[in-house]
Amino acid sequence: MEMLIRARKMSIWCLCRLVLRALPKIFAFSPSLLKTFQRDEHVHPSLIEGAIVGSELPVDILVDIFALLEIPDLVRAGSVCSSWNAAYTSLCSLGMYRWPQAPCLFYTSELDADNVACLYSLTEKRVYKVTLPEPPIRNRNLIGSSYGWLVTADEMSELHMVNPITGEQFALPSVTTIEQVKPIYDDAGAIQEYELLQYYGEEEFSTPEVYALDKLRDSLYVKAFVFSETSSGSWIVVLLHNPIAQLSFAKVGDCSWTWLPPNTYYHDCVYTDGLLFAVTSIGGIDAFDLTGPTVSRKVIIDRSKDFIFEQLYLVQAPCGDLLQVWRTQDVVRPAEDEEIFVETRKIMLYNVNVKEKKLVEVNGLQDQVLFLGLSQSFFQSAHEYPQLKTNHIYLTDDDTGFALWKSHRRDVGVFNLENNSMEEIVSPRLWCTWPAPIWITPNLSKVSSGNK
């Protein structure tokens, strides 16, 4: 009972900040409520609480109010009572919730249970905790985050999509359907090990390697992306995997992964209007049309550099242009009794001129903020979220050479493009080193209903 009262009070405080934005419709329903507010220039929490609860607002008006809440506040409001839960359920099930969300840092803490994760809100500067479905999040590899969905690899090296806000989870096509993965069975017919074939196209460049069930994920998966397919109201998952960073994809409901036409050393992807654009380690850009019965590769830019040194990203700017981002990391060797780690030292931005097949250096982000890491690369407007720092890049680890070293310090922070300096997101650091922290933008979307 005490927990219910606390939840109700917290939700009331959330509504106090936002209920005024829905007052025209509320007042149309209850003229007496308007007179109550007119008697006092200042709106007090107790007054709003009495007005909202005492007026017994119908579900449709509660839905209008709840649609203005941030997702953590919305979830809390839905737990107050049956009528508020009905409004919350209606809002989510009908796909009516469209309030933009600020990114959070998703991580685990050694102080919590293995199935509990933390969301650090950059705008509120506070931590929310969520309980995820089995298997425990601490036993998984995080390999991607897009549209509020995480892509994880379990101890059988199988992949799952999970929404930490709604708790929805489902399995992606089996790892054994990836082109280069072959299962090895024991006498009873159970999978005992995996064989990873070392080829791309028709070229086999090395002998196959054999992995234990829980070890394949460390060597196979590089990064995963979840893209919204607006034409069908469904989702596409693109998998960046070894050997030598190739691409496969699957649509929700597929039984197997589809291997994309062979090329290697991809770093990042972006999906727009049915086309998947992927950047290589030498700055080349390939395009794949995923809408047809067969997929072919079109070279947009062959290369823009000669050496594999930086970590490269591909991101669509708010204006619609494609940008390449080059992130330079150096190995830091601290005192003898401390482990080495990587640290970002420089970031360069380039606009992709598709027509002339060249890159044009960009000087800063103006009023935009950029997020990079194992999550999908994306922009946020500092006008919408003034708590974020303009002309800064928010970073997490994604260097495959170090991100899988479970005990190493993480390259997580806020990078200042003006002076190439890194600041901490929060001090002291809240996260443990495994799984590696990742950006996520909370989302109430449900794959089963097709709502975005």
PDB file of C-alpha atoms in Angstrom, residues 63 66-71 74 91-101 384-385 442-446 450-452:
ATOM      1  CA  VAL A  63      -4.776   9.907 -22.604  1.00  0.00           C
ATOM      2  CA  PHE A  66      -0.397  11.234 -20.458  1.00  0.00           C
ATOM      3  CA  ALA A  67       0.712  11.817 -24.044  1.00  0.00           C
ATOM      4  CA  LEU A  68       2.705  14.821 -22.748  1.00  0.00           C
ATOM      5  CA  LEU A  69       4.732  12.819 -20.218  1.00  0.00           C
ATOM      6  CA  GLU A  70       8.264  11.511 -20.580  1.00  0.00           C
ATOM      7  CA  ILE A  71       8.258   7.712 -20.755  1.00  0.00           C
ATOM      8  CA  LEU A  74       4.248   7.773 -18.070  1.00  0.00           C
ATOM      9  CA  LEU A  91      -2.186   5.267 -25.260  1.00  0.00           C
ATOM     10  CA  CYS A  92       0.393   2.541 -25.869  1.00  0.00           C
ATOM     11  CA  SER A  93      -1.810   0.016 -27.659  1.00  0.00           C
ATOM     12  CA  LEU A  94      -3.204   2.560 -30.118  1.00  0.00           C
ATOM     13  CA  GLY A  95       0.247   3.872 -31.019  1.00  0.00           C
ATOM     14  CA  MET A  96      -0.785   7.422 -30.018  1.00  0.00           C
ATOM     15  CA  TYR A  97       2.292   8.209 -27.944  1.00  0.00           C
ATOM     16  CA  ARG A  98       4.588  10.474 -29.980  1.00  0.00           C
ATOM     17  CA  TRP A  99       6.352  12.604 -27.362  1.00  0.00           C
ATOM     18  CA  PRO A 100      10.062  12.900 -28.309  1.00  0.00           C
ATOM     19  CA  GLN A 101      12.489  11.307 -25.877  1.00  0.00           C
ATOM     20  CA  GLU A 384      14.723  20.566 -28.052  1.00  0.00           C
ATOM     21  CA  TYR A 385      17.030  19.443 -25.242  1.00  0.00           C
ATOM     22  CA  PRO A 442      13.267   5.058 -24.741  1.00  0.00           C
ATOM     23  CA  ASN A 443      10.411   3.939 -26.966  1.00  0.00           C
ATOM     24  CA  LEU A 444       7.033   2.339 -26.302  1.00  0.00           C
ATOM     25  CA  SER A 445       6.903   0.664 -29.717  1.00  0.00           C
ATOM     26  CA  LYS A 446       5.689  -2.915 -29.960  1.00  0.00           C
ATOM     27  CA  GLY A 450       3.476  -2.618 -35.571  1.00  0.00           C
ATOM     28  CA  ASN A 451       3.274   0.644 -33.592  1.00  0.00           C
ATOM     29  CA  LYS A 452       6.241   3.007 -33.820  1.00  0.00           C
TER      30      LYS A 452
END
